[in-house]
Amino acid sequence: MQHPPVVNAMTIDVEDYYHVSVFDGVIPRSDWARLECRVLDNTSRLLDLFGEFGVRATFFVLGWVAERHPSLVARIASAGHEVASHGYGHRLVYDQTPAAFREDVRKAKTILENAAQAPVLGYRAPSYSIVPQSLWALDVLIEEGYAYDSSIFPIRHDRYGIPVSGRHPYLIERSSGRIIEAPASTTRLGPLNLPVAGGGYFRLLPYQWTKWGITRVNQREQKPAIFYLHPWEIDPQQPRLPCGLLSRVRHYRNLGQTEARLRTLLADFAWGPMKAVLPSFEERPQLAGANAALPYLW
Ligand SMILES: [Zn+2]
């Protein structure tokens, strides 16, 4: 029997090329405001592209960007997309105290809600930096009114990831309340979770990798995929910043091909915002056992 196409989540982390964590310590924060702004044009191109394909997406916007460009946030919202939070200052969660993190996510939520004129319910940490030692961040997010998080990557990576955590959206119960976790997508190959849906993996590996991975998630598991990209990833003209060889490959490779790839991806699969793939809080009975996906919590 033919199944209807699975709707996947298209998500964009709205930040500029110099906000990326690999440039922490290379580009002082005090320089951000005087660097050439490219996030407006790049996000605008993504909005045009989504308009052309009739796709609605979720935009995790950095508060720092929203504060300077509230009209961009308003445009995202008025085009029918979801505005969510990428925090305010792009600091890694595990480098912050809980109090500083609370201030960061609260400030971002206020700025974004004012600009979007809509509630902001979702959060994604810079560089997926909710890891075993920063799980306290989930309590802060719950207390600050966030309903879902998309920061726990179930992979092994040098800077982030909880390899044993759930691969599909699941509910987390904490003493402070509940939050839905919606991880970026992986496919399971033997003992490994391999990232298949976005960012560097989308740019650095052939497109067929992404297509194979999302198809596998949709068809074998009958689950939606969660894909992510940044506006700077479709901008081959962005100024080059100094960084090490590995970072240079991760950040700059194939920038000129990404927009064409994204067009193919938009045509090959069905897409929607995060809410299209999230379980509701009421679905808890079906999610029994999901807690076991994150053993660090219990
Ligand atoms: Zn980011």
mmCIF file of C-alpha atoms and ligand atoms in Angstrom:
data_model
loop_
_atom_site.group_PDB
_atom_site.id
_atom_site.type_symbol
_atom_site.label_atom_id
_atom_site.label_comp_id
_atom_site.label_asym_id
_atom_site.label_seq_id
_atom_site.Cartn_x
_atom_site.Cartn_y
_atom_site.Cartn_z
ATOM 1 C CA MET A 1 0.000 0.000 0.000
ATOM 2 C CA GLN A 2 1.255 3.456 -0.893
ATOM 3 C CA HIS A 3 1.562 5.765 2.103
ATOM 4 C CA PRO A 4 0.839 9.495 1.719
ATOM 5 C CA PRO A 5 4.017 11.577 1.684
ATOM 6 C CA VAL A 6 5.361 12.360 5.153
ATOM 7 C CA VAL A 7 5.545 16.087 5.891
ATOM 8 C CA ASN A 8 9.025 17.011 7.120
ATOM 9 C CA ALA A 9 10.067 20.089 9.098
ATOM 10 C CA MET A 10 12.070 22.779 7.291
ATOM 11 C CA THR A 11 13.968 24.900 9.808
ATOM 12 C CA ILE A 12 16.348 27.840 9.421
ATOM 13 C CA ASP A 13 18.688 29.216 12.097
ATOM 14 C CA VAL A 14 18.680 32.938 11.311
ATOM 15 C CA GLU A 15 22.106 34.347 12.154
ATOM 16 C CA ASP A 16 24.844 36.082 10.199
ATOM 17 C CA TYR A 17 28.081 34.499 8.953
ATOM 18 C CA TYR A 18 30.100 35.934 11.857
ATOM 19 C CA HIS A 19 27.827 34.538 14.593
ATOM 20 C CA VAL A 20 28.887 30.953 13.953
ATOM 21 C CA SER A 21 30.485 29.344 17.003
ATOM 22 C CA VAL A 22 33.748 28.510 15.208
ATOM 23 C CA PHE A 23 34.436 32.263 15.118
ATOM 24 C CA ASP A 24 34.049 32.636 18.896
ATOM 25 C CA GLY A 25 37.389 34.006 20.028
ATOM 26 C CA VAL A 26 38.309 35.001 16.462
ATOM 27 C CA ILE A 27 35.759 37.761 15.948
ATOM 28 C CA PRO A 28 35.136 39.757 19.154
ATOM 29 C CA ARG A 29 31.455 40.274 19.914
ATOM 30 C CA SER A 30 32.104 43.980 20.046
ATOM 31 C CA ASP A 31 32.907 43.798 16.306
ATOM 32 C CA TRP A 32 29.593 42.218 15.294
ATOM 33 C CA ALA A 33 27.758 45.490 14.819
ATOM 34 C CA ARG A 34 30.341 46.899 12.410
ATOM 35 C CA LEU A 35 30.730 43.834 10.194
ATOM 36 C CA GLU A 36 28.957 43.746 6.851
ATOM 37 C CA CYS A 37 25.359 42.603 7.342
ATOM 38 C CA ARG A 38 24.343 39.800 4.995
ATOM 39 C CA VAL A 39 21.602 38.087 6.967
ATOM 40 C CA LEU A 40 18.853 40.319 5.583
ATOM 41 C CA ASP A 41 19.506 39.524 1.933
ATOM 42 C CA ASN A 42 20.198 35.859 2.560
ATOM 43 C CA THR A 43 17.060 35.316 4.643
ATOM 44 C CA SER A 44 15.088 37.266 2.089
ATOM 45 C CA ARG A 45 16.268 34.865 -0.628
ATOM 46 C CA LEU A 46 15.189 31.914 1.502
ATOM 47 C CA LEU A 47 11.766 33.511 2.020
ATOM 48 C CA ASP A 48 11.412 34.021 -1.741
ATOM 49 C CA LEU A 49 12.419 30.429 -2.367
ATOM 50 C CA PHE A 50 9.929 29.061 0.164
ATOM 51 C CA GLY A 51 7.256 31.310 -1.362
ATOM 52 C CA GLU A 52 8.009 29.899 -4.792
ATOM 53 C CA PHE A 53 7.614 26.328 -3.543
ATOM 54 C CA GLY A 54 4.656 27.096 -1.271
ATOM 55 C CA VAL A 55 6.618 25.883 1.771
ATOM 56 C CA ARG A 56 6.058 27.134 5.315
ATOM 57 C CA ALA A 57 8.989 26.725 7.660
ATOM 58 C CA THR A 58 10.207 27.469 11.174
ATOM 59 C CA PHE A 59 12.801 30.223 11.577
ATOM 60 C CA PHE A 60 14.879 30.073 14.775
ATOM 61 C CA VAL A 61 15.917 33.722 14.826
ATOM 62 C CA LEU A 62 18.821 35.024 16.879
ATOM 63 C CA GLY A 63 17.575 37.738 19.254
ATOM 64 C CA TRP A 64 20.586 39.916 18.427
ATOM 65 C CA VAL A 65 19.525 39.899 14.758
ATOM 66 C CA ALA A 66 15.836 40.446 15.590
ATOM 67 C CA GLU A 67 16.664 43.429 17.793
ATOM 68 C CA ARG A 68 18.393 45.165 14.886
ATOM 69 C CA HIS A 69 16.028 43.988 12.160
ATOM 70 C CA PRO A 70 12.518 43.601 13.592
ATOM 71 C CA SER A 71 11.053 44.100 10.112
ATOM 72 C CA LEU A 72 12.736 40.872 8.981
ATOM 73 C CA VAL A 73 11.004 38.987 11.793
ATOM 74 C CA ALA A 74 7.708 40.628 10.913
ATOM 75 C CA ARG A 75 8.158 39.589 7.289
ATOM 76 C CA ILE A 76 8.869 35.985 8.291
ATOM 77 C CA ALA A 77 5.722 35.893 10.437
ATOM 78 C CA SER A 78 3.482 37.627 7.912
ATOM 79 C CA ALA A 79 4.491 35.104 5.239
ATOM 80 C CA GLY A 80 2.948 32.400 7.459
ATOM 81 C CA HIS A 81 6.162 30.927 8.860
ATOM 82 C CA GLU A 82 6.759 30.130 12.505
ATOM 83 C CA VAL A 83 9.148 32.429 14.389
ATOM 84 C CA ALA A 84 11.105 30.558 17.051
ATOM 85 C CA SER A 85 14.146 31.438 19.162
ATOM 86 C CA HIS A 86 17.861 30.831 18.602
ATOM 87 C CA GLY A 87 18.595 32.648 21.872
ATOM 88 C CA TYR A 88 19.898 36.212 22.063
ATOM 89 C CA GLY A 89 23.684 36.289 22.016
ATOM 90 C CA HIS A 90 24.708 32.986 20.385
ATOM 91 C CA ARG A 91 26.571 31.756 23.438
ATOM 92 C CA LEU A 92 26.976 27.997 23.869
ATOM 93 C CA VAL A 93 24.605 26.748 26.571
ATOM 94 C CA TYR A 94 27.296 24.738 28.371
ATOM 95 C CA ASP A 95 29.491 27.845 28.598
ATOM 96 C CA GLN A 96 26.783 29.788 30.458
ATOM 97 C CA THR A 97 25.493 29.762 34.005
ATOM 98 C CA PRO A 98 21.804 28.886 34.360
ATOM 99 C CA ALA A 99 21.121 32.522 35.327
ATOM 100 C CA ALA A 100 22.877 33.900 32.240
ATOM 101 C CA PHE A 101 21.099 31.374 30.034
ATOM 102 C CA ARG A 102 17.744 32.384 31.515
ATOM 103 C CA GLU A 103 18.435 36.011 30.770
ATOM 104 C CA ASP A 104 19.484 35.148 27.204
ATOM 105 C CA VAL A 105 16.401 33.075 26.302
ATOM 106 C CA ARG A 106 14.026 35.477 28.066
ATOM 107 C CA LYS A 107 15.423 38.495 26.247
ATOM 108 C CA ALA A 108 15.263 36.700 22.887
ATOM 109 C CA LYS A 109 11.634 35.613 23.463
ATOM 110 C CA THR A 110 10.527 39.142 24.318
ATOM 111 C CA ILE A 111 12.252 40.704 21.299
ATOM 112 C CA LEU A 112 10.955 38.029 18.932
ATOM 113 C CA GLU A 113 7.373 38.107 20.210
ATOM 114 C CA ASN A 114 7.266 41.886 19.908
ATOM 115 C CA ALA A 115 8.566 41.745 16.347
ATOM 116 C CA ALA A 116 6.473 38.766 15.209
ATOM 117 C CA GLN A 117 3.348 39.699 17.156
ATOM 118 C CA ALA A 118 2.955 35.988 17.874
ATOM 119 C CA PRO A 119 3.929 33.646 20.705
ATOM 120 C CA VAL A 120 7.396 32.107 20.427
ATOM 121 C CA LEU A 121 7.262 28.483 21.558
ATOM 122 C CA GLY A 122 10.392 26.851 20.189
ATOM 123 C CA TYR A 123 14.078 27.136 21.010
ATOM 124 C CA ARG A 124 17.237 25.845 19.356
ATOM 125 C CA ALA A 125 20.588 26.331 21.064
ATOM 126 C CA PRO A 126 23.680 27.623 19.264
ATOM 127 C CA SER A 127 25.623 24.594 17.992
ATOM 128 C CA TYR A 128 23.166 22.135 19.583
ATOM 129 C CA SER A 129 24.835 22.878 22.916
ATOM 130 C CA ILE A 130 22.361 21.120 25.214
ATOM 131 C CA VAL A 131 24.547 18.172 26.199
ATOM 132 C CA PRO A 132 24.650 15.947 29.318
ATOM 133 C CA GLN A 133 26.218 18.678 31.474
ATOM 134 C CA SER A 134 23.750 21.370 30.359
ATOM 135 C CA LEU A 135 20.426 19.515 30.646
ATOM 136 C CA TRP A 136 19.432 22.055 33.331
ATOM 137 C CA ALA A 137 18.689 24.287 30.355
ATOM 138 C CA LEU A 138 15.481 22.299 29.766
ATOM 139 C CA ASP A 139 14.157 23.449 33.155
ATOM 140 C CA VAL A 140 14.941 27.052 32.304
ATOM 141 C CA LEU A 141 13.205 26.735 28.938
ATOM 142 C CA ILE A 142 10.094 25.241 30.568
ATOM 143 C CA GLU A 143 10.014 27.989 33.194
ATOM 144 C CA GLU A 144 10.452 30.682 30.556
ATOM 145 C CA GLY A 145 7.451 29.446 28.582
ATOM 146 C CA TYR A 146 9.030 27.482 25.766
ATOM 147 C CA ALA A 147 6.985 24.446 24.651
ATOM 148 C CA TYR A 148 9.609 22.668 22.568
ATOM 149 C CA ASP A 149 13.349 22.453 22.176
ATOM 150 C CA SER A 150 15.438 21.361 19.199
ATOM 151 C CA SER A 151 18.922 21.351 20.694
ATOM 152 C CA ILE A 152 19.757 17.755 21.602
ATOM 153 C CA PHE A 153 21.474 16.096 18.663
ATOM 154 C CA PRO A 154 21.525 12.289 19.073
ATOM 155 C CA ILE A 155 24.990 11.897 17.591
ATOM 156 C CA ARG A 156 28.646 11.760 18.505
ATOM 157 C CA HIS A 157 30.445 14.986 17.519
ATOM 158 C CA ASP A 158 33.487 16.832 18.809
ATOM 159 C CA ARG A 159 31.425 19.779 20.095
ATOM 160 C CA TYR A 160 27.904 18.507 20.817
ATOM 161 C CA GLY A 161 25.503 15.583 20.943
ATOM 162 C CA ILE A 162 23.982 12.954 23.225
ATOM 163 C CA PRO A 163 24.347 9.788 21.124
ATOM 164 C CA VAL A 164 21.824 7.769 23.163
ATOM 165 C CA SER A 165 19.052 10.388 23.071
ATOM 166 C CA GLY A 166 15.862 9.971 21.039
ATOM 167 C CA ARG A 167 15.991 10.333 17.257
ATOM 168 C CA HIS A 168 12.387 11.455 16.785
ATOM 169 C CA PRO A 169 10.323 14.103 18.616
ATOM 170 C CA TYR A 170 9.548 13.000 22.175
ATOM 171 C CA LEU A 171 8.244 14.403 25.404
ATOM 172 C CA ILE A 172 10.562 15.134 28.320
ATOM 173 C CA GLU A 173 9.181 15.373 31.854
ATOM 174 C CA ARG A 174 11.109 17.401 34.375
ATOM 175 C CA SER A 175 10.191 18.466 37.876
ATOM 176 C CA SER A 176 9.629 21.923 36.411
ATOM 177 C CA GLY A 177 7.128 20.632 33.828
ATOM 178 C CA ARG A 178 7.170 19.173 30.342
ATOM 179 C CA ILE A 179 8.861 20.067 27.098
ATOM 180 C CA ILE A 180 8.906 18.428 23.694
ATOM 181 C CA GLU A 181 12.341 17.624 22.290
ATOM 182 C CA ALA A 182 12.541 17.691 18.497
ATOM 183 C CA PRO A 183 16.005 16.632 17.361
ATOM 184 C CA ALA A 184 17.510 17.265 13.946
ATOM 185 C CA SER A 185 17.273 14.073 11.940
ATOM 186 C CA THR A 186 19.578 11.122 11.770
ATOM 187 C CA THR A 187 19.358 7.720 10.192
ATOM 188 C CA ARG A 188 20.377 4.584 12.003
ATOM 189 C CA LEU A 189 23.129 2.507 10.439
ATOM 190 C CA GLY A 190 24.318 -0.401 12.575
ATOM 191 C CA PRO A 191 25.224 1.057 15.982
ATOM 192 C CA LEU A 192 25.508 4.613 14.640
ATOM 193 C CA ASN A 193 23.161 7.563 14.279
ATOM 194 C CA LEU A 194 24.249 9.423 11.169
ATOM 195 C CA PRO A 195 23.147 13.025 10.577
ATOM 196 C CA VAL A 196 21.226 13.230 7.322
ATOM 197 C CA ALA A 197 19.291 16.453 7.408
ATOM 198 C CA GLY A 198 21.121 19.689 7.131
ATOM 199 C CA GLY A 199 23.918 22.090 7.812
ATOM 200 C CA GLY A 200 27.420 20.979 6.981
ATOM 201 C CA TYR A 201 26.262 17.482 6.117
ATOM 202 C CA PHE A 202 23.962 18.917 3.451
ATOM 203 C CA ARG A 203 26.717 21.057 1.949
ATOM 204 C CA LEU A 204 29.752 18.806 2.348
ATOM 205 C CA LEU A 205 28.326 15.446 1.274
ATOM 206 C CA PRO A 206 26.655 14.749 -2.091
ATOM 207 C CA TYR A 207 22.936 15.611 -2.249
ATOM 208 C CA GLN A 208 22.149 11.917 -2.614
ATOM 209 C CA TRP A 209 23.203 11.435 1.015
ATOM 210 C CA THR A 210 20.477 13.760 2.252
ATOM 211 C CA LYS A 211 17.925 12.341 -0.156
ATOM 212 C CA TRP A 212 18.726 8.769 0.879
ATOM 213 C CA GLY A 213 18.631 9.629 4.581
ATOM 214 C CA ILE A 214 15.334 11.503 4.565
ATOM 215 C CA THR A 215 13.728 8.860 2.346
ATOM 216 C CA ARG A 216 14.884 6.220 4.792
ATOM 217 C CA VAL A 217 13.399 8.086 7.774
ATOM 218 C CA ASN A 218 10.127 8.717 5.911
ATOM 219 C CA GLN A 219 9.673 5.284 4.373
ATOM 220 C CA ARG A 220 11.280 2.762 6.688
ATOM 221 C CA GLU A 221 10.327 4.472 9.920
ATOM 222 C CA GLN A 222 7.270 6.386 8.675
ATOM 223 C CA LYS A 223 8.578 9.389 10.597
ATOM 224 C CA PRO A 224 9.079 13.017 9.629
ATOM 225 C CA ALA A 225 12.578 14.393 9.231
ATOM 226 C CA ILE A 226 13.729 17.698 10.730
ATOM 227 C CA PHE A 227 16.040 19.571 8.360
ATOM 228 C CA TYR A 228 18.103 22.658 9.249
ATOM 229 C CA LEU A 229 20.071 25.284 7.363
ATOM 230 C CA HIS A 230 21.508 28.774 7.942
ATOM 231 C CA PRO A 231 21.068 31.804 5.655
ATOM 232 C CA TRP A 232 24.864 32.168 5.284
ATOM 233 C CA GLU A 233 25.005 28.682 3.756
ATOM 234 C CA ILE A 234 23.532 29.996 0.499
ATOM 235 C CA ASP A 235 25.951 32.953 0.341
ATOM 236 C CA PRO A 236 29.198 32.195 -1.514
ATOM 237 C CA GLN A 237 30.119 35.906 -1.484
ATOM 238 C CA GLN A 238 30.258 36.248 2.305
ATOM 239 C CA PRO A 239 33.488 37.769 3.639
ATOM 240 C CA ARG A 240 36.057 35.141 4.597
ATOM 241 C CA LEU A 241 37.026 35.169 8.274
ATOM 242 C CA PRO A 242 40.220 33.660 9.679
ATOM 243 C CA CYS A 243 39.878 30.152 11.150
ATOM 244 C CA GLY A 244 41.595 26.757 11.207
ATOM 245 C CA LEU A 245 41.554 24.285 8.344
ATOM 246 C CA LEU A 246 38.768 22.044 9.689
ATOM 247 C CA SER A 247 36.551 25.035 10.400
ATOM 248 C CA ARG A 248 37.342 26.464 6.972
ATOM 249 C CA VAL A 249 36.149 23.269 5.303
ATOM 250 C CA ARG A 250 33.060 23.046 7.507
ATOM 251 C CA HIS A 251 32.058 26.661 7.010
ATOM 252 C CA TYR A 252 33.006 27.553 3.455
ATOM 253 C CA ARG A 253 32.836 24.444 1.321
ATOM 254 C CA ASN A 254 30.168 24.218 -1.393
ATOM 255 C CA LEU A 255 28.433 27.473 -0.446
ATOM 256 C CA GLY A 256 27.902 28.146 -4.151
ATOM 257 C CA GLN A 257 25.948 24.924 -4.648
ATOM 258 C CA THR A 258 23.681 25.005 -1.640
ATOM 259 C CA GLU A 259 20.828 27.096 -3.030
ATOM 260 C CA ALA A 260 20.448 24.819 -6.059
ATOM 261 C CA ARG A 261 20.519 21.801 -3.749
ATOM 262 C CA LEU A 262 17.871 23.354 -1.558
ATOM 263 C CA ARG A 263 15.614 23.802 -4.589
ATOM 264 C CA THR A 264 15.974 20.102 -5.364
ATOM 265 C CA LEU A 265 15.248 19.234 -1.743
ATOM 266 C CA LEU A 266 12.132 21.413 -1.649
ATOM 267 C CA ALA A 267 10.874 19.665 -4.791
ATOM 268 C CA ASP A 268 11.750 16.127 -3.668
ATOM 269 C CA PHE A 269 9.919 16.105 -0.295
ATOM 270 C CA ALA A 270 6.885 17.607 1.471
ATOM 271 C CA TRP A 271 7.717 20.358 4.003
ATOM 272 C CA GLY A 272 6.081 22.273 6.830
ATOM 273 C CA PRO A 273 6.972 24.130 10.033
ATOM 274 C CA MET A 274 7.902 22.379 13.281
ATOM 275 C CA LYS A 275 4.309 22.112 14.440
ATOM 276 C CA ALA A 276 3.674 19.743 11.531
ATOM 277 C CA VAL A 277 5.960 17.150 13.120
ATOM 278 C CA LEU A 278 5.587 17.669 16.866
ATOM 279 C CA PRO A 279 3.527 15.427 19.125
ATOM 280 C CA SER A 280 1.061 17.339 21.249
ATOM 281 C CA PHE A 281 1.228 17.278 25.016
ATOM 282 C CA GLU A 282 -2.021 15.305 24.967
ATOM 283 C CA GLU A 283 -0.360 12.446 23.106
ATOM 284 C CA ARG A 284 1.531 11.410 26.176
ATOM 285 C CA PRO A 285 0.194 7.824 26.392
ATOM 286 C CA GLN A 286 1.593 7.029 22.941
ATOM 287 C CA LEU A 287 4.902 8.415 24.039
ATOM 288 C CA ALA A 288 5.229 6.133 27.023
ATOM 289 C CA GLY A 289 8.743 4.803 26.918
ATOM 290 C CA ALA A 290 10.050 7.887 25.174
ATOM 291 C CA ASN A 291 11.581 9.017 28.446
ATOM 292 C CA ALA A 292 13.899 6.049 28.251
ATOM 293 C CA ALA A 293 15.387 7.675 25.185
ATOM 294 C CA LEU A 294 17.200 10.143 27.386
ATOM 295 C CA PRO A 295 18.605 8.171 30.304
ATOM 296 C CA TYR A 296 20.675 11.055 31.601
ATOM 297 C CA LEU A 297 17.463 12.617 32.850
ATOM 298 C CA TRP A 298 16.232 9.802 35.052
HETATM 299 ZN ZN ZN B 1 23.590 29.324 15.352
#
